[in-house]
Coordinates of C-alpha atoms in Angstrom, one line a residue:
X176 CA 200.8 41.5 -194.0
X177 CA 199.8 42.6 -197.5
X178 CA 201.2 41.3 -200.8
X179 CA 203.7 44.1 -201.3
X180 CA 205.2 43.6 -197.8
X181 CA 205.3 39.9 -198.4
X182 CA 207.2 40.4 -201.7
X183 CA 209.7 42.7 -200.1
X184 CA 210.3 40.2 -197.3
X185 CA 210.8 37.4 -199.9
X186 CA 213.3 39.5 -201.8
X187 CA 215.2 40.5 -198.7
X188 CA 215.5 36.9 -197.5
X189 CA 216.6 35.4 -200.8
X190 CA 220.4 35.6 -201.3
X191 CA 222.3 34.4 -204.3
X192 CA 225.5 32.3 -204.0
X193 CA 228.8 34.2 -204.4
X194 CA 229.5 32.9 -207.9
X195 CA 226.0 33.7 -209.1
X196 CA 226.1 37.1 -207.5
X197 CA 229.4 37.9 -209.2
X198 CA 228.1 36.7 -212.6
X199 CA 225.0 38.8 -212.3
X200 CA 226.8 42.0 -211.3
X201 CA 229.4 41.6 -214.0
X202 CA 226.8 41.2 -216.7
X203 CA 224.7 44.1 -215.4
X204 CA 227.7 46.4 -215.1
X205 CA 229.0 45.5 -218.6
X206 CA 225.5 46.1 -220.2
X207 CA 225.1 49.4 -218.4
X208 CA 228.5 50.6 -219.5
X209 CA 227.7 49.5 -223.1
X210 CA 224.3 51.3 -223.0
X211 CA 225.8 54.5 -221.4
X212 CA 228.7 54.4 -224.0
X213 CA 226.2 54.6 -226.8
X214 CA 224.2 57.3 -225.1
X215 CA 227.3 59.3 -224.4
X216 CA 228.1 59.1 -228.1
X217 CA 224.6 60.4 -229.0
X218 CA 225.0 63.3 -226.5
X219 CA 228.5 64.1 -227.9
X220 CA 227.1 64.2 -231.5
X221 CA 224.3 66.5 -230.3
X222 CA 226.6 68.9 -228.7
X223 CA 229.0 69.0 -231.6
X224 CA 226.4 69.9 -234.3
X225 CA 224.5 73.2 -234.2
X226 CA 221.7 71.8 -236.4
X227 CA 220.8 69.5 -233.5
X228 CA 221.0 72.2 -230.9
X229 CA 218.5 74.3 -232.7
X230 CA 215.9 71.6 -233.3
X231 CA 213.2 71.0 -230.6
X232 CA 212.9 67.4 -231.7
X233 CA 216.5 66.6 -231.1
X234 CA 216.5 68.6 -227.8
X235 CA 213.7 66.4 -226.5
X236 CA 215.5 63.3 -227.8
X237 CA 218.8 64.1 -226.1
X238 CA 216.9 64.9 -222.9
X239 CA 215.4 61.4 -223.1
X240 CA 219.0 60.0 -223.6
X241 CA 220.4 62.0 -220.6
X242 CA 217.4 60.9 -218.5
X243 CA 218.0 57.3 -219.5
X244 CA 221.7 57.5 -218.6
X245 CA 220.9 58.7 -215.1
X246 CA 218.2 56.1 -214.7
X247 CA 220.5 53.2 -215.8
X248 CA 223.3 54.5 -213.6
X249 CA 221.1 54.8 -210.5
X250 CA 219.4 51.4 -211.1
X251 CA 222.8 49.6 -211.5
X252 CA 224.1 51.4 -208.4
X253 CA 221.1 50.2 -206.4
X254 CA 221.6 46.7 -207.8
X255 CA 225.2 46.5 -206.8
X256 CA 224.5 48.0 -203.4
X257 CA 221.9 45.3 -202.8
X258 CA 224.6 42.7 -203.2
X259 CA 227.6 44.4 -201.5
X260 CA 226.0 46.2 -198.6
X261 CA 222.6 44.4 -198.7
X262 CA 221.0 46.9 -196.3
X263 CA 221.6 50.6 -196.2
X264 CA 220.3 53.5 -194.1
X265 CA 216.7 54.5 -194.8
X266 CA 217.6 58.1 -195.6
X267 CA 220.2 57.1 -198.2
X268 CA 217.8 54.6 -199.7
X269 CA 215.0 57.3 -199.9
X270 CA 217.3 59.8 -201.7
X271 CA 218.5 57.2 -204.2
X272 CA 215.0 56.0 -204.8
X273 CA 213.6 59.5 -205.3
X274 CA 216.0 60.2 -208.2
X275 CA 215.5 56.8 -209.7
X276 CA 211.7 57.1 -209.6
X277 CA 211.8 60.6 -211.1
X278 CA 213.9 59.6 -214.1
X279 CA 211.7 56.5 -214.6
X280 CA 208.6 58.6 -214.7
X281 CA 210.2 61.3 -216.9
X282 CA 210.5 58.9 -219.8
X283 CA 206.9 58.3 -220.8
X284 CA 206.1 62.1 -220.5
X285 CA 209.1 62.9 -222.7
X286 CA 207.9 60.3 -225.3
X287 CA 204.4 62.0 -225.2
X288 CA 206.0 65.4 -225.8
X289 CA 208.1 64.0 -228.7
X290 CA 204.9 62.6 -230.3
X291 CA 203.2 65.9 -230.0
X292 CA 206.1 67.7 -231.6
X293 CA 206.0 65.2 -234.6
X294 CA 202.3 65.8 -234.8
X295 CA 202.7 69.6 -235.1
X296 CA 205.6 69.2 -237.6
X297 CA 203.5 66.9 -239.9
X298 CA 199.9 68.0 -239.5
X299 CA 200.4 71.8 -239.1
X300 CA 203.8 72.4 -240.5
X301 CA 203.3 76.1 -241.2
X302 CA 202.8 76.8 -237.4
X303 CA 205.6 74.5 -236.3
X304 CA 208.3 77.2 -236.0
X305 CA 206.0 79.3 -233.9
X306 CA 204.7 76.5 -231.7
X307 CA 207.8 74.4 -231.2
X308 CA 210.5 77.0 -230.3
X309 CA 213.7 76.3 -228.4
X310 CA 212.5 78.3 -225.4
X311 CA 209.2 76.5 -225.2
X312 CA 211.0 73.1 -225.5
X313 CA 213.2 73.9 -222.5
X314 CA 210.2 75.1 -220.5
X315 CA 208.4 71.8 -221.4
X316 CA 211.4 69.8 -220.2
X317 CA 211.4 71.8 -216.9
X318 CA 207.7 71.1 -216.6
X319 CA 208.3 67.4 -217.0
X320 CA 210.8 67.4 -214.2
X321 CA 208.6 69.6 -212.0
X322 CA 205.6 67.3 -212.5
X323 CA 207.4 64.0 -211.7
X324 CA 209.4 65.5 -208.8
X325 CA 206.3 66.9 -207.2
X326 CA 204.5 63.6 -207.2
X327 CA 207.6 61.7 -205.9
X328 CA 208.3 64.2 -203.1
X329 CA 204.7 63.7 -201.9
X330 CA 205.9 60.1 -201.0
X331 CA 208.8 61.5 -199.1
X332 CA 206.9 64.1 -197.2
X333 CA 204.1 61.7 -196.3
X334 CA 206.7 59.2 -195.1
X335 CA 208.4 61.8 -193.0
X336 CA 205.1 62.7 -191.4
X337 CA 203.9 59.2 -190.8
X338 CA 206.8 57.0 -190.0
X339 CA 208.4 57.0 -186.5
X340 CA 211.9 58.4 -186.1
X341 CA 213.4 55.0 -185.4
X342 CA 212.5 54.0 -188.9
X343 CA 214.8 56.5 -190.4
X344 CA 217.6 55.3 -188.1
X345 CA 217.3 51.8 -189.3
X346 CA 218.8 49.9 -192.3
X347 CA 216.6 48.4 -195.0
X348 CA 216.9 46.4 -198.2
X349 CA 216.6 49.3 -200.7
X350 CA 213.4 48.8 -202.8
X351 CA 210.6 51.3 -203.2
X352 CA 208.1 49.2 -201.2
X353 CA 210.4 49.2 -198.2
X354 CA 211.4 52.9 -198.3
X355 CA 207.8 54.2 -198.9
X356 CA 205.8 51.4 -197.3
X357 CA 202.6 53.2 -196.2
X358 CA 199.6 51.6 -197.9
X359 CA 198.2 55.0 -198.9
X360 CA 201.5 55.8 -200.7
X361 CA 201.3 52.5 -202.6
X362 CA 197.6 53.2 -203.5
X363 CA 198.4 56.7 -204.7
X364 CA 201.3 55.4 -206.7
X365 CA 199.1 53.0 -208.5
X366 CA 196.6 55.7 -209.4
X367 CA 199.4 57.9 -210.6
X368 CA 200.8 55.2 -212.9
X369 CA 197.4 54.4 -214.3
X370 CA 196.9 58.1 -215.0
X371 CA 200.3 58.4 -216.7
X372 CA 199.6 55.3 -218.7
X373 CA 196.2 56.5 -220.0
X374 CA 197.5 60.0 -220.8
X375 CA 200.6 58.8 -222.6
X376 CA 198.7 56.2 -224.6
X377 CA 196.0 58.6 -225.6
X378 CA 198.6 61.1 -226.8
X379 CA 200.6 58.4 -228.7
X380 CA 197.5 56.9 -230.3
X381 CA 196.0 60.3 -231.2
X382 CA 199.2 61.6 -232.8
X383 CA 200.0 58.3 -234.6
X384 CA 196.6 58.2 -236.3
X385 CA 196.6 61.9 -237.1
X386 CA 200.0 61.6 -238.7
X387 CA 199.0 58.4 -240.5
X388 CA 195.8 60.0 -241.9
X389 CA 197.7 63.2 -242.9
X390 CA 200.3 61.1 -244.7
X391 CA 197.6 59.1 -246.6
X392 CA 195.8 62.3 -247.6
X393 CA 199.0 63.8 -248.9
X394 CA 199.8 60.6 -250.8
X395 CA 196.3 60.5 -252.3
X396 CA 196.4 64.1 -253.5
X397 CA 199.7 63.7 -255.3

């Protein structure tokens, strides 16, 4: 048994006491409601003001907020399910896990896109209206979802092809390592995360230093 399987088994076997479980769930639910309330306020403000609707920067930001709301809601739902039902059908777990993973992987790509938009706005401001249009911003958001969804659905298709039919009829403790347990899936996931991390950090560092140097040069010339 590898380390991932051992960790899943350890999590599945460990159960909190009733009091501890209630306290944990109440705290998690209250925090999630508070976070989603703030996010809902941001979305409402965005929808009510035309100046935000026509700005690519705020469109990317509100997409990040909506994505985070979905992620928080799904994560909390999985957390509560793990205490109330403990084990759920594999198919249901896979569907919940797919949406959770997609929204999780959307966030760093969205942050990279926001950094690039700031870079264009500050370093090449004259071309910003032509490069960062509303249409291109929406296409970019669609590309983010297409990219993350494609990689995640590879896990599902590979699981459908490899796992026996009895596996999908069984109930499991719903964590990613249990739903998509094949070693090759875990290995590809690690490679994907490393690639995401490198790309996002390269974009963030590049845009940050370019913006900083541009700001310094403007300050010096004044």
